[in-house]
PDB file of C-alpha atoms and ligand atoms in Angstrom:
ATOM      1  CA  GLY Y   1       0.032  17.442  25.340  1.00  0.00           C
ATOM      2  CA  GLU Y   2      -2.431  19.034  27.397  1.00  0.00           C
ATOM      3  CA  SER Y   3      -4.518  17.005  29.464  1.00  0.00           C
ATOM      4  CA  PRO Y   4      -8.125  17.120  29.376  1.00  0.00           C
ATOM      5  CA  GLU Y   5     -10.448  18.744  31.791  1.00  0.00           C
ATOM      6  CA  PRO Y   6     -12.778  16.475  33.433  1.00  0.00           C
ATOM      7  CA  ASP Y   7     -16.387  17.505  33.517  1.00  0.00           C
ATOM      8  CA  GLU Y   8     -16.899  19.314  30.653  1.00  0.00           C
ATOM      9  CA  GLY Y   9     -20.082  19.212  28.608  1.00  0.00           C
ATOM     10  CA  PRO Y  10     -19.771  17.534  25.149  1.00  0.00           C
ATOM     11  CA  GLN Y  11     -18.596  20.701  23.647  1.00  0.00           C
ATOM     12  CA  GLY Y  12     -15.888  21.061  25.799  1.00  0.00           C
ATOM     13  CA  ALA Y  13     -14.932  17.490  25.611  1.00  0.00           C
ATOM     14  CA  LEU Y  14     -14.519  18.019  21.907  1.00  0.00           C
ATOM     15  CA  ALA Y  15     -12.423  20.889  22.578  1.00  0.00           C
ATOM     16  CA  ALA Y  16     -10.266  19.177  24.687  1.00  0.00           C
ATOM     17  CA  ASP Y  17      -9.532  16.225  22.346  1.00  0.00           C
ATOM     18  CA  PRO Y  18      -8.040  13.974  24.394  1.00  0.00           C
ATOM     19  CA  PRO Y  19      -5.955  11.054  22.504  1.00  0.00           C
ATOM     20  CA  LEU Y  20      -7.345   7.824  22.879  1.00  0.00           C
ATOM     21  CA  ALA Y  21      -5.421   5.619  25.525  1.00  0.00           C
ATOM     22  CA  PRO Y  22      -4.574   1.882  24.660  1.00  0.00           C
ATOM     23  CA  THR Y  23      -5.926   0.896  28.207  1.00  0.00           C
ATOM     24  CA  GLU Y  24      -6.696  -2.874  28.577  1.00  0.00           C
ATOM     25  CA  ALA Y  25     -10.410  -2.496  27.987  1.00  0.00           C
ATOM     26  CA  PHE Y  26     -10.178  -0.399  24.825  1.00  0.00           C
ATOM     27  CA  LEU Y  27      -8.049  -3.060  23.311  1.00  0.00           C
ATOM     28  CA  ALA Y  28     -10.374  -5.764  24.289  1.00  0.00           C
ATOM     29  CA  GLU Y  29     -13.101  -3.684  22.522  1.00  0.00           C
ATOM     30  CA  LEU Y  30     -11.091  -3.133  19.466  1.00  0.00           C
ATOM     31  CA  ALA Y  31     -10.147  -6.942  19.318  1.00  0.00           C
ATOM     32  CA  GLU Y  32     -13.847  -7.828  19.430  1.00  0.00           C
ATOM     33  CA  GLU Y  33     -14.974  -5.201  16.709  1.00  0.00           C
ATOM     34  CA  SER Y  34     -12.096  -6.639  14.526  1.00  0.00           C
ATOM     35  CA  GLN Y  35     -13.595  -9.881  14.959  1.00  0.00           C
ATOM     36  CA  GLN Y  36     -16.888  -8.826  14.018  1.00  0.00           C
ATOM     37  CA  LEU Y  37     -15.870  -7.083  10.815  1.00  0.00           C
ATOM     38  CA  GLU Y  38     -13.866 -10.037   9.606  1.00  0.00           C
ATOM     39  CA  SER Y  39     -16.631 -11.093   7.324  1.00  0.00           C
ATOM     40  CA  ALA Y  40     -17.856  -7.284   6.601  1.00  0.00           C
ATOM     41  CA  THR Y  41     -17.114  -5.983   2.829  1.00  0.00           C
ATOM     42  CA  PRO Y  42     -14.322  -2.937   2.787  1.00  0.00           C
ATOM     43  CA  GLN Y  43     -17.254  -0.782   2.338  1.00  0.00           C
ATOM     44  CA  GLU Y  44     -18.852  -1.808   5.168  1.00  0.00           C
ATOM     45  CA  ILE Y  45     -15.384  -1.804   7.121  1.00  0.00           C
ATOM     46  CA  LEU Y  46     -15.153   2.055   5.996  1.00  0.00           C
ATOM     47  CA  ALA Y  47     -18.611   2.902   7.048  1.00  0.00           C
ATOM     48  CA  TRP Y  48     -17.926   1.230  10.451  1.00  0.00           C
ATOM     49  CA  ALA Y  49     -14.759   3.257  11.033  1.00  0.00           C
ATOM     50  CA  VAL Y  50     -16.523   6.953  10.219  1.00  0.00           C
ATOM     51  CA  GLN Y  51     -19.297   6.375  12.162  1.00  0.00           C
ATOM     52  CA  ARG Y  52     -17.138   5.386  15.019  1.00  0.00           C
ATOM     53  CA  PHE Y  53     -13.990   7.947  14.858  1.00  0.00           C
ATOM     54  CA  ALA Y  54     -15.003  11.000  12.450  1.00  0.00           C
ATOM     55  CA  PRO Y  55     -14.042  13.327  12.543  1.00  0.00           C
ATOM     56  CA  LYS Y  56     -10.942  12.160  13.834  1.00  0.00           C
ATOM     57  CA  PHE Y  57     -10.698   9.728  10.867  1.00  0.00           C
ATOM     58  CA  SER Y  58      -8.573  10.181   8.377  1.00  0.00           C
ATOM     59  CA  MET Y  59      -6.304   8.014   5.689  1.00  0.00           C
ATOM     60  CA  ALA Y  60      -2.464   8.553   4.717  1.00  0.00           C
ATOM     61  CA  THR Y  61      -2.120   7.462   0.818  1.00  0.00           C
ATOM     62  CA  ALA Y  62       0.843   6.846  -1.499  1.00  0.00           C
ATOM     63  CA  PHE Y  63      -1.590   6.708  -4.262  1.00  0.00           C
ATOM     64  CA  GLY Y  64      -1.137   3.030  -4.857  1.00  0.00           C
ATOM     65  CA  PRO Y  65      -3.769   0.895  -6.214  1.00  0.00           C
ATOM     66  CA  GLU Y  66      -4.877  -0.252  -2.608  1.00  0.00           C
ATOM     67  CA  GLY Y  67      -5.146   3.342  -1.652  1.00  0.00           C
ATOM     68  CA  MET Y  68      -7.050   4.250  -4.712  1.00  0.00           C
ATOM     69  CA  THR Y  69      -9.936   1.738  -4.036  1.00  0.00           C
ATOM     70  CA  ILE Y  70     -10.403   3.509  -0.766  1.00  0.00           C
ATOM     71  CA  ILE Y  71     -10.380   6.728  -1.818  1.00  0.00           C
ATOM     72  CA  HIS Y  72     -13.079   5.525  -4.524  1.00  0.00           C
ATOM     73  CA  MET Y  73     -15.134   3.716  -1.373  1.00  0.00           C
ATOM     74  CA  LEU Y  74     -14.755   7.015   0.764  1.00  0.00           C
ATOM     75  CA  SER Y  75     -15.986   9.161  -2.050  1.00  0.00           C
ATOM     76  CA  GLU Y  76     -19.296   7.061  -1.461  1.00  0.00           C
ATOM     77  CA  VAL Y  77     -19.268   6.489   1.875  1.00  0.00           C
ATOM     78  CA  ALA Y  78     -18.055   9.484   3.364  1.00  0.00           C
ATOM     79  CA  PRO Y  79     -16.697  12.066   1.130  1.00  0.00           C
ATOM     80  CA  GLU Y  80     -15.398  14.738   3.824  1.00  0.00           C
ATOM     81  CA  THR Y  81     -12.912  12.038   5.266  1.00  0.00           C
ATOM     82  CA  PRO Y  82      -9.651  14.036   5.131  1.00  0.00           C
ATOM     83  CA  ILE Y  83      -6.856  12.226   3.389  1.00  0.00           C
ATOM     84  CA  PHE Y  84      -3.151  13.165   3.181  1.00  0.00           C
ATOM     85  CA  ASN Y  85      -0.161  12.116   1.152  1.00  0.00           C
ATOM     86  CA  LEU Y  86       3.450  12.136   2.443  1.00  0.00           C
ATOM     87  CA  GLU Y  87       5.146  14.758  -0.251  1.00  0.00           C
ATOM     88  CA  THR Y  88       8.589  13.727   0.266  1.00  0.00           C
ATOM     89  CA  GLY Y  89       9.856  15.929  -2.640  1.00  0.00           C
ATOM     90  CA  TYR Y  90      10.857  12.970  -4.186  1.00  0.00           C
ATOM     91  CA  GLN Y  91       7.643  11.591  -5.566  1.00  0.00           C
ATOM     92  CA  PHE Y  92       7.385  10.474  -9.442  1.00  0.00           C
ATOM     93  CA  LYS Y  93       5.496  13.397 -11.959  1.00  0.00           C
ATOM     94  CA  GLU Y  94       2.794  10.415 -12.313  1.00  0.00           C
ATOM     95  CA  THR Y  95       1.832  10.391  -8.626  1.00  0.00           C
ATOM     96  CA  LEU Y  96       1.887  14.021  -8.353  1.00  0.00           C
ATOM     97  CA  GLU Y  97      -0.661  13.827 -11.380  1.00  0.00           C
ATOM     98  CA  LEU Y  98      -2.830  11.375  -9.715  1.00  0.00           C
ATOM     99  CA  ARG Y  99      -3.371  14.003  -6.995  1.00  0.00           C
ATOM    100  CA  GLU Y 100      -5.185  15.919  -9.680  1.00  0.00           C
ATOM    101  CA  ARG Y 101      -7.123  13.321 -11.192  1.00  0.00           C
ATOM    102  CA  VAL Y 102      -8.323  12.398  -7.830  1.00  0.00           C
ATOM    103  CA  LYS Y 103      -9.638  15.915  -7.537  1.00  0.00           C
ATOM    104  CA  ASP Y 104     -10.983  15.891 -11.145  1.00  0.00           C
ATOM    105  CA  ARG Y 105     -12.931  12.326 -10.567  1.00  0.00           C
ATOM    106  CA  TYR Y 106     -13.891  12.685  -6.922  1.00  0.00           C
ATOM    107  CA  GLY Y 107     -13.650  16.427  -5.827  1.00  0.00           C
ATOM    108  CA  ILE Y 108     -11.720  15.250  -2.871  1.00  0.00           C
ATOM    109  CA  GLU Y 109      -8.650  17.549  -2.467  1.00  0.00           C
ATOM    110  CA  VAL Y 110      -5.640  15.164  -1.060  1.00  0.00           C
ATOM    111  CA  GLU Y 111      -3.529  17.205   1.207  1.00  0.00           C
ATOM    112  CA  PHE Y 112      -0.231  17.355   0.784  1.00  0.00           C
ATOM    113  CA  LYS Y 113       2.061  16.960   4.276  1.00  0.00           C
ATOM    114  CA  ARG Y 114       5.655  18.307   3.697  1.00  0.00           C
ATOM    115  CA  PRO Y 115       8.760  18.022   5.565  1.00  0.00           C
ATOM    116  CA  GLU Y 116       9.865  21.387   7.135  1.00  0.00           C
ATOM    117  CA  LEU Y 117      13.136  21.323   4.912  1.00  0.00           C
ATOM    118  CA  SER Y 118      12.929  21.515   1.092  1.00  0.00           C
ATOM    119  CA  VAL Y 119      14.530  18.719  -0.890  1.00  0.00           C
ATOM    120  CA  GLN Y 120      16.941  21.736  -1.919  1.00  0.00           C
ATOM    121  CA  GLN Y 121      17.782  22.770   1.691  1.00  0.00           C
ATOM    122  CA  TYR Y 122      17.726  19.180   3.344  1.00  0.00           C
ATOM    123  CA  GLU Y 123      20.151  18.149   0.576  1.00  0.00           C
ATOM    124  CA  ALA Y 124      22.481  21.159   1.280  1.00  0.00           C
ATOM    125  CA  LEU Y 125      22.209  20.608   4.641  1.00  0.00           C
ATOM    126  CA  ASN Y 126      23.364  16.958   4.315  1.00  0.00           C
ATOM    127  CA  GLY Y 127      26.288  17.651   1.544  1.00  0.00           C
ATOM    128  CA  GLY Y 128      24.066  15.602  -0.833  1.00  0.00           C
ATOM    129  CA  PRO Y 129      21.199  13.210  -1.332  1.00  0.00           C
ATOM    130  CA  VAL Y 130      20.806  11.063   2.122  1.00  0.00           C
ATOM    131  CA  TYR Y 131      18.574   8.540   0.236  1.00  0.00           C
ATOM    132  CA  LYS Y 132      22.017   7.225  -1.135  1.00  0.00           C
ATOM    133  CA  THR Y 133      23.745   6.327   1.863  1.00  0.00           C
ATOM    134  CA  GLU Y 134      21.189   6.360   4.590  1.00  0.00           C
ATOM    135  CA  PRO Y 135      17.674   5.603   3.246  1.00  0.00           C
ATOM    136  CA  ASN Y 136      16.193   4.868   6.893  1.00  0.00           C
ATOM    137  CA  ARG Y 137      17.418   8.339   8.015  1.00  0.00           C
ATOM    138  CA  CYS Y 138      15.354   9.860   5.062  1.00  0.00           C
ATOM    139  CA  CYS Y 139      12.588   8.241   5.318  1.00  0.00           C
ATOM    140  CA  PHE Y 140      12.677   8.890   8.852  1.00  0.00           C
ATOM    141  CA  ASP Y 141      13.321  12.645   8.170  1.00  0.00           C
ATOM    142  CA  ARG Y 142      10.912  13.009   4.999  1.00  0.00           C
ATOM    143  CA  LYS Y 143       8.111  10.442   5.781  1.00  0.00           C
ATOM    144  CA  LEU Y 144       8.154   9.311   9.494  1.00  0.00           C
ATOM    145  CA  THR Y 145       8.359  12.536  11.193  1.00  0.00           C
ATOM    146  CA  VAL Y 146       5.727  13.846   8.941  1.00  0.00           C
ATOM    147  CA  LEU Y 147       3.561  11.116   9.789  1.00  0.00           C
ATOM    148  CA  LYS Y 148       3.758  11.095  13.422  1.00  0.00           C
ATOM    149  CA  LYS Y 149       2.939  14.763  13.367  1.00  0.00           C
ATOM    150  CA  ALA Y 150      -0.023  14.048  11.590  1.00  0.00           C
ATOM    151  CA  ALA Y 151      -1.323  11.450  13.681  1.00  0.00           C
ATOM    152  CA  LYS Y 152      -1.322  13.495  16.532  1.00  0.00           C
ATOM    153  CA  GLY Y 153      -4.757  14.891  16.094  1.00  0.00           C
ATOM    154  CA  LEU Y 154      -6.512  11.871  14.951  1.00  0.00           C
ATOM    155  CA  HIS Y 155      -7.799   8.833  16.813  1.00  0.00           C
ATOM    156  CA  ALA Y 156      -7.888   6.453  13.779  1.00  0.00           C
ATOM    157  CA  TRP Y 157      -6.861   6.132  10.373  1.00  0.00           C
ATOM    158  CA  ALA Y 158      -7.134   3.797   7.477  1.00  0.00           C
ATOM    159  CA  SER Y 159      -4.337   1.567   6.191  1.00  0.00           C
ATOM    160  CA  ALA Y 160      -4.627   0.133   2.785  1.00  0.00           C
ATOM    161  CA  ILE Y 161      -2.182  -3.002   3.683  1.00  0.00           C
ATOM    162  CA  ARG Y 162      -3.641  -6.548   2.531  1.00  0.00           C
ATOM    163  CA  ARG Y 163      -2.615  -9.491   4.494  1.00  0.00           C
ATOM    164  CA  ASP Y 164      -1.236 -11.409   1.586  1.00  0.00           C
ATOM    165  CA  GLN Y 165       1.057  -8.649   0.502  1.00  0.00           C
ATOM    166  CA  SER Y 166       3.805  -9.992   2.753  1.00  0.00           C
ATOM    167  CA  PRO Y 167       4.667 -12.540   5.966  1.00  0.00           C
ATOM    168  CA  ASP Y 168       4.626  -9.386   8.249  1.00  0.00           C
ATOM    169  CA  ARG Y 169       1.383  -8.311   7.037  1.00  0.00           C
ATOM    170  CA  ALA Y 170      -0.339 -11.687   7.348  1.00  0.00           C
ATOM    171  CA  LYS Y 171      -1.366 -11.202  11.097  1.00  0.00           C
ATOM    172  CA  ALA Y 172      -2.738  -7.797  10.562  1.00  0.00           C
ATOM    173  CA  PRO Y 173      -6.055  -7.268  12.089  1.00  0.00           C
ATOM    174  CA  ILE Y 174      -8.877  -5.616  10.934  1.00  0.00           C
ATOM    175  CA  VAL Y 175      -8.862  -3.175  13.447  1.00  0.00           C
ATOM    176  CA  GLY Y 176      -6.116  -2.906  15.961  1.00  0.00           C
ATOM    177  CA  TRP Y 177      -4.022  -0.240  17.939  1.00  0.00           C
ATOM    178  CA  ASP Y 178      -1.101   0.929  16.101  1.00  0.00           C
ATOM    179  CA  LYS Y 179       1.790   1.262  18.694  1.00  0.00           C
ATOM    180  CA  LYS Y 180       3.962   3.407  16.880  1.00  0.00           C
ATOM    181  CA  PHE Y 181       1.413   5.934  16.148  1.00  0.00           C
ATOM    182  CA  GLN Y 182      -0.834   5.863  19.185  1.00  0.00           C
ATOM    183  CA  LEU Y 183      -4.332   5.602  16.985  1.00  0.00           C
ATOM    184  CA  VAL Y 184      -6.219   2.968  15.767  1.00  0.00           C
ATOM    185  CA  LYS Y 185      -5.259   1.486  12.356  1.00  0.00           C
ATOM    186  CA  ILE Y 186      -8.188   0.100  10.598  1.00  0.00           C
ATOM    187  CA  SER Y 187      -7.453  -2.105   7.507  1.00  0.00           C
ATOM    188  CA  PRO Y 188     -10.475  -2.438   5.149  1.00  0.00           C
ATOM    189  CA  LEU Y 189      -8.707  -4.304   2.709  1.00  0.00           C
ATOM    190  CA  ALA Y 190      -6.883  -6.967   4.937  1.00  0.00           C
ATOM    191  CA  ASN Y 191      -8.819  -9.594   3.518  1.00  0.00           C
ATOM    192  CA  SER Y 192      -8.944  -8.651  -0.098  1.00  0.00           C
ATOM    193  CA  THR Y 193      -6.431  -9.774  -2.729  1.00  0.00           C
ATOM    194  CA  LYS Y 194      -4.592  -8.001  -5.088  1.00  0.00           C
ATOM    195  CA  SER Y 195      -6.486  -9.306  -7.945  1.00  0.00           C
ATOM    196  CA  ASP Y 196      -9.706  -8.113  -5.927  1.00  0.00           C
ATOM    197  CA  VAL Y 197      -8.025  -4.620  -5.907  1.00  0.00           C
ATOM    198  CA  TRP Y 198      -7.392  -4.353  -9.837  1.00  0.00           C
ATOM    199  CA  ARG Y 199     -11.234  -5.906 -10.612  1.00  0.00           C
ATOM    200  CA  MET Y 200     -12.447  -2.739  -8.553  1.00  0.00           C
ATOM    201  CA  ILE Y 201     -10.180  -0.488 -10.196  1.00  0.00           C
ATOM    202  CA  THR Y 202     -11.400  -2.063 -13.624  1.00  0.00           C
ATOM    203  CA  ASP Y 203     -15.248  -2.405 -12.798  1.00  0.00           C
ATOM    204  CA  HIS Y 204     -15.404   1.248 -11.474  1.00  0.00           C
ATOM    205  CA  ASP Y 205     -13.097   3.008 -13.584  1.00  0.00           C
ATOM    206  CA  ILE Y 206     -10.823   4.240 -10.763  1.00  0.00           C
ATOM    207  CA  PRO Y 207      -7.891   6.615 -11.360  1.00  0.00           C
ATOM    208  CA  TYR Y 208      -4.535   4.872 -11.029  1.00  0.00           C
ATOM    209  CA  ASN Y 209      -0.643   5.372 -11.153  1.00  0.00           C
ATOM    210  CA  THR Y 210       0.266   5.208 -14.759  1.00  0.00           C
ATOM    211  CA  LEU Y 211       3.189   3.787 -13.905  1.00  0.00           C
ATOM    212  CA  HIS Y 212       1.809   0.606 -13.081  1.00  0.00           C
ATOM    213  CA  ASP Y 213       1.333  -0.012 -16.736  1.00  0.00           C
ATOM    214  CA  GLN Y 214       5.437   0.888 -17.027  1.00  0.00           C
ATOM    215  CA  GLY Y 215       6.401  -2.364 -14.800  1.00  0.00           C
ATOM    216  CA  TYR Y 216       6.426  -0.639 -11.236  1.00  0.00           C
ATOM    217  CA  PRO Y 217       4.066  -2.668  -8.950  1.00  0.00           C
ATOM    218  CA  SER Y 218       5.048  -0.960  -6.304  1.00  0.00           C
ATOM    219  CA  VAL Y 219       5.482   3.131  -6.557  1.00  0.00           C
ATOM    220  CA  GLY Y 220       7.251   5.065  -3.736  1.00  0.00           C
ATOM    221  CA  CYS Y 221       9.731   8.063  -3.936  1.00  0.00           C
ATOM    222  CA  TRP Y 222      11.727   7.911  -7.430  1.00  0.00           C
ATOM    223  CA  PRO Y 223      15.064   7.474  -5.910  1.00  0.00           C
ATOM    224  CA  CYS Y 224      14.168   4.068  -4.052  1.00  0.00           C
ATOM    225  CA  THR Y 225      11.899   2.769  -6.986  1.00  0.00           C
ATOM    226  CA  ARG Y 226      12.634   0.515  -9.855  1.00  0.00           C
ATOM    227  CA  VAL Y 227      11.110  -1.622 -12.332  1.00  0.00           C
ATOM    228  CA  VAL Y 228      10.292  -5.254 -10.921  1.00  0.00           C
ATOM    229  CA  GLY Y 229      11.085  -8.336 -13.092  1.00  0.00           C
ATOM    230  CA  LEU Y 230       8.084 -10.865 -13.970  1.00  0.00           C
ATOM    231  CA  GLY Y 231       7.872 -13.585 -10.854  1.00  0.00           C
ATOM    232  CA  GLU Y 232      10.074 -10.827  -8.411  1.00  0.00           C
ATOM    233  CA  ASP Y 233       8.199 -10.017  -5.075  1.00  0.00           C
ATOM    234  CA  GLU Y 234       6.187  -6.849  -5.691  1.00  0.00           C
ATOM    235  CA  ARG Y 235       8.243  -4.736  -3.293  1.00  0.00           C
ATOM    236  CA  ALA Y 236      11.419  -6.030  -4.685  1.00  0.00           C
ATOM    237  CA  GLY Y 237      11.835  -3.068  -6.562  1.00  0.00           C
ATOM    238  CA  ARG Y 238      11.826  -0.752  -3.554  1.00  0.00           C
ATOM    239  CA  TRP Y 239      15.197   0.219  -1.945  1.00  0.00           C
ATOM    240  CA  THR Y 240      16.854  -2.245  -4.429  1.00  0.00           C
ATOM    241  CA  GLY Y 241      20.719  -2.893  -2.773  1.00  0.00           C
ATOM    242  CA  PHE Y 242      19.642  -2.200   0.892  1.00  0.00           C
ATOM    243  CA  GLU Y 243      18.405  -4.316   3.810  1.00  0.00           C
ATOM    244  CA  LYS Y 244      15.080  -2.422   3.610  1.00  0.00           C
ATOM    245  CA  THR Y 245      11.666  -3.420   2.359  1.00  0.00           C
ATOM    246  CA  GLU Y 246       9.278  -1.105   4.468  1.00  0.00           C
ATOM    247  CA  CYS Y 247       9.366   2.449   5.310  1.00  0.00           C
ATOM    248  CA  GLY Y 248       9.068   2.100   8.679  1.00  0.00           C
ATOM    249  CA  LEU Y 249       5.640   3.041   8.801  1.00  0.00           C
ATOM    250  CA  HIS Y 250       3.564  -0.376   9.281  1.00  0.00           C
ATOM    251  CA  ASN Y 251       5.325  -1.745  12.074  1.00  0.00           C
TER     252      ASN Y 251
HETATM  253 FE1  SF4 O 301      14.097   9.172   1.069  1.00  0.00          FE
HETATM  254 FE2  SF4 O 301      13.880   7.153  -0.429  1.00  0.00          FE
HETATM  255 FE3  SF4 O 301      12.914   7.105   1.751  1.00  0.00          FE
HETATM  256 FE4  SF4 O 301      11.947   8.555  -0.168  1.00  0.00          FE
HETATM  257  S1  SF4 O 301      11.988   6.648  -0.143  1.00  0.00           S
HETATM  258  S2  SF4 O 301      12.020   8.941   1.727  1.00  0.00           S
HETATM  259  S3  SF4 O 301      13.892   9.339  -1.144  1.00  0.00           S
HETATM  260  S4  SF4 O 301      14.677   6.877   1.546  1.00  0.00           S
END
């Protein structure tokens, strides 16, 4: 985009809104801050993120259990934080209803961000559902492109990842540079376990996706999610039959 004007006053600097650049010094600073936050609670990490990056701090959520706890914490720490959901057009009705329940409970309106083409237009253009034959392309078109656009105006976002979710996620820093989206990624739940998350949901009566009570540990779009058997990896129910376990948003 536009390069920022030098020598502008505080207001001008804000208006110019330069994107953050991953200079060596900035990355070193983030690594140090991440290290210092290793022993902080998720609430403290979120409060730090808000103080450091708001109003250029946001969160994308698919309304999973982890995301719901972050929404709950943000409602206490910084309810004005913008939160958005990638509305692919293929989400379960239970997921869409959860957005309404969040509004009722917290007064927070999670913004739907949608791809340019509706599902009908997209399928018509491609001669049928793309998820059936090319889920990577479908995710690219209906999630990644939308997310990239959303990331453009931000300096940082919260991610709901936990280190114990997968070997890929085990090394996630609490604060790190998100190369793919060119902003700071903050993972307040990095050190939390699945049971920490569910304990918080139960203790605070946090709304959650009712599909979790029907055998779906991880809920994505309906065409690409199935019930997972006992003892299976919790993401095994996503993109069954494809060499694909992530939507390409986290690596
Ligand atoms: Fe398409 Fe499935 Fe990806 Fe959703 S999860 S965007 S339906 S491929």
